[in-house]
Amino acid sequence: MLGFLKGDPKKKLQKAYEGKLAKALYAQRNGDLRAHGTLMEEAEKIYAEIQAPEEKK
């Protein structure tokens, strides 16, 4: 009935993915390559979660 009030999980994951990429870029620009690598790895995991439902179609 009130389904329009529920958040879209894909949008939530997309926002988290973009946030991780932004943090990774900031870390890289500051020369912290270890943090950059960690953040990119986390971003890749989130991206895999985003792509998983699309692969099933």
GROMACS .gro file of N, CA and C in nm:
model
  171
    1MET      N    1   0.081  -0.118   0.000
    1MET     CA    2   0.000   0.000   0.000
    1MET      C    3   0.087   0.126   0.000
    2LEU      N    4   0.183   0.130   0.088
    2LEU     CA    5   0.271   0.246   0.094
    2LEU      C    6   0.411   0.210   0.043
    3GLY      N    7   0.413   0.135  -0.065
    3GLY     CA    8   0.539   0.091  -0.123
    3GLY      C    9   0.626   0.205  -0.173
    4PHE      N   10   0.563   0.316  -0.208
    4PHE     CA   11   0.640   0.429  -0.259
    4PHE      C   12   0.725   0.494  -0.151
    5LEU      N   13   0.696   0.464  -0.023
    5LEU     CA   14   0.775   0.522   0.086
    5LEU      C   15   0.903   0.443   0.114
    6LYS      N   16   0.909   0.322   0.065
    6LYS     CA   17   1.028   0.240   0.085
    6LYS      C   18   1.140   0.287  -0.007
    7GLY      N   19   1.259   0.286   0.045
    7GLY     CA   20   1.374   0.327  -0.035
    7GLY      C   21   1.415   0.220  -0.134
    8ASP      N   22   1.471   0.262  -0.242
    8ASP     CA   23   1.520   0.169  -0.343
    8ASP      C   24   1.658   0.121  -0.301
    9PRO      N   25   1.676  -0.009  -0.277
    9PRO     CA   26   1.806  -0.059  -0.231
    9PRO      C   27   1.918  -0.035  -0.332
   10LYS      N   28   1.883  -0.035  -0.462
   10LYS     CA   29   1.985  -0.012  -0.564
   10LYS      C   30   2.037   0.131  -0.556
   11LYS      N   31   1.949   0.226  -0.531
   11LYS     CA   32   1.992   0.365  -0.518
   11LYS      C   33   2.081   0.382  -0.396
   12LYS      N   34   2.049   0.312  -0.289
   12LYS     CA   35   2.128   0.320  -0.167
   12LYS      C   36   2.269   0.264  -0.192
   13LEU      N   37   2.276   0.151  -0.261
   13LEU     CA   38   2.406   0.093  -0.294
   13LEU      C   39   2.485   0.184  -0.388
   14GLN      N   40   2.416   0.244  -0.484
   14GLN     CA   41   2.483   0.334  -0.579
   14GLN      C   42   2.543   0.454  -0.507
   15LYS      N   43   2.469   0.507  -0.410
   15LYS     CA   44   2.518   0.621  -0.335
   15LYS      C   45   2.640   0.581  -0.250
   16ALA      N   46   2.635   0.463  -0.189
   16ALA     CA   47   2.748   0.415  -0.111
   16ALA      C   48   2.870   0.393  -0.200
   17TYR      N   49   2.847   0.339  -0.320
   17TYR     CA   50   2.955   0.316  -0.417
   17TYR      C   51   3.022   0.446  -0.457
   18GLU      N   52   2.941   0.546  -0.489
   18GLU     CA   53   2.996   0.675  -0.529
   18GLU      C   54   3.070   0.742  -0.414
   19GLY      N   55   3.022   0.724  -0.293
   19GLY     CA   56   3.090   0.779  -0.176
   19GLY      C   57   3.227   0.717  -0.156
   20LYS      N   58   3.234   0.584  -0.172
   20LYS     CA   59   3.363   0.515  -0.158
   20LYS      C   60   3.461   0.561  -0.265
   21LEU      N   61   3.411   0.579  -0.388
   21LEU     CA   62   3.499   0.624  -0.494
   21LEU      C   63   3.553   0.764  -0.466
   22ALA      N   64   3.468   0.850  -0.413
   22ALA     CA   65   3.510   0.986  -0.381
   22ALA      C   66   3.615   0.985  -0.270
   23LYS      N   67   3.594   0.902  -0.168
   23LYS     CA   68   3.691   0.893  -0.059
   23LYS      C   69   3.824   0.835  -0.110
   24ALA      N   70   3.816   0.737  -0.201
   24ALA     CA   71   3.937   0.677  -0.256
   24ALA      C   72   4.015   0.780  -0.339
   25LEU      N   73   3.945   0.861  -0.416
   25LEU     CA   74   4.009   0.966  -0.494
   25LEU      C   75   4.079   1.066  -0.403
   26TYR      N   76   4.012   1.105  -0.297
   26TYR     CA   77   4.069   1.199  -0.201
   26TYR      C   78   4.194   1.140  -0.135
   27ALA      N   79   4.188   1.012  -0.098
   27ALA     CA   80   4.304   0.947  -0.036
   27ALA      C   81   4.420   0.940  -0.135
   28GLN      N   82   4.391   0.910  -0.260
   28GLN     CA   83   4.496   0.901  -0.361
   28GLN      C   84   4.562   1.037  -0.382
   29ARG      N   85   4.483   1.141  -0.387
   29ARG     CA   86   4.539   1.275  -0.408
   29ARG      C   87   4.626   1.318  -0.291
   30ASN      N   88   4.596   1.267  -0.171
   30ASN     CA   89   4.676   1.301  -0.054
   30ASN      C   90   4.796   1.209  -0.038
   31GLY      N   91   4.812   1.113  -0.127
   31GLY     CA   92   4.928   1.025  -0.123
   31GLY      C   93   4.913   0.904  -0.035
   32ASP      N   94   4.794   0.877   0.015
   32ASP     CA   95   4.771   0.761   0.102
   32ASP      C   96   4.723   0.645   0.014
   33LEU      N   97   4.818   0.579  -0.049
   33LEU     CA   98   4.784   0.474  -0.144
   33LEU      C   99   4.729   0.349  -0.077
   34ARG      N  100   4.768   0.326   0.046
   34ARG     CA  101   4.716   0.210   0.119
   34ARG      C  102   4.565   0.227   0.143
   35ALA      N  103   4.524   0.345   0.187
   35ALA     CA  104   4.382   0.372   0.209
   35ALA      C  105   4.307   0.371   0.076
   36HIS      N  106   4.372   0.423  -0.028
   36HIS     CA  107   4.310   0.423  -0.161
   36HIS      C  108   4.280   0.281  -0.206
   37GLY      N  109   4.374   0.191  -0.189
   37GLY     CA  110   4.354   0.052  -0.228
   37GLY      C  111   4.243  -0.015  -0.149
   38THR      N  112   4.239   0.012  -0.019
   38THR     CA  113   4.134  -0.045   0.065
   38THR      C  114   3.997   0.007   0.024
   39LEU      N  115   3.987   0.136   0.001
   39LEU     CA  116   3.858   0.195  -0.037
   39LEU      C  117   3.814   0.146  -0.175
   40MET      N  118   3.907   0.130  -0.266
   40MET     CA  119   3.871   0.079  -0.399
   40MET      C  120   3.823  -0.065  -0.391
   41GLU      N  121   3.883  -0.144  -0.303
   41GLU     CA  122   3.839  -0.282  -0.285
   41GLU      C  123   3.697  -0.287  -0.231
   42GLU      N  124   3.667  -0.201  -0.134
   42GLU     CA  125   3.532  -0.193  -0.079
   42GLU      C  126   3.433  -0.146  -0.186
   43ALA      N  127   3.475  -0.051  -0.268
   43ALA     CA  128   3.389  -0.001  -0.375
   43ALA      C  129   3.360  -0.111  -0.477
   44GLU      N  130   3.458  -0.194  -0.506
   44GLU     CA  131   3.437  -0.304  -0.601
   44GLU      C  132   3.337  -0.405  -0.546
   45LYS      N  133   3.340  -0.430  -0.415
   45LYS     CA  134   3.243  -0.522  -0.354
   45LYS      C  135   3.102  -0.466  -0.365
   46ILE      N  136   3.088  -0.336  -0.341
   46ILE     CA  137   2.957  -0.273  -0.352
   46ILE      C  138   2.908  -0.278  -0.497
   47TYR      N  139   3.000  -0.255  -0.591
   47TYR     CA  140   2.964  -0.260  -0.733
   47TYR      C  141   2.918  -0.400  -0.772
   48ALA      N  142   2.982  -0.501  -0.717
   48ALA     CA  143   2.941  -0.639  -0.745
   48ALA      C  144   2.800  -0.664  -0.693
   49GLU      N  145   2.765  -0.607  -0.578
   49GLU     CA  146   2.630  -0.621  -0.524
   49GLU      C  147   2.529  -0.551  -0.614
   50ILE      N  148   2.568  -0.439  -0.672
   50ILE     CA  149   2.478  -0.367  -0.761
   50ILE      C  150   2.454  -0.448  -0.888
   51GLN      N  151   2.558  -0.509  -0.940
   51GLN     CA  152   2.549  -0.582  -1.066
   51GLN      C  153   2.485  -0.720  -1.051
   52ALA      N  154   2.486  -0.779  -0.933
   52ALA     CA  155   2.436  -0.915  -0.913
   52ALA      C  156   2.290  -0.934  -0.957
   53PRO      N  157   2.196  -0.848  -0.916
   53PRO     CA  158   2.057  -0.869  -0.960
   53PRO      C  159   2.039  -0.851  -1.111
   54GLU      N  160   2.120  -0.767  -1.173
   54GLU     CA  161   2.108  -0.745  -1.316
   54GLU      C  162   2.156  -0.865  -1.397
   55GLU      N  163   2.251  -0.941  -1.342
   55GLU     CA  164   2.303  -1.058  -1.412
   55GLU      C  165   2.201  -1.172  -1.413
   56LYS      N  166   2.111  -1.176  -1.315
   56LYS     CA  167   2.012  -1.281  -1.307
   56LYS      C  168   1.901  -1.265  -1.409
   57LYS      N  169   1.883  -1.144  -1.460
   57LYS     CA  170   1.773  -1.118  -1.555
   57LYS      C  171   1.797  -1.179  -1.689
   0.00000   0.00000   0.00000
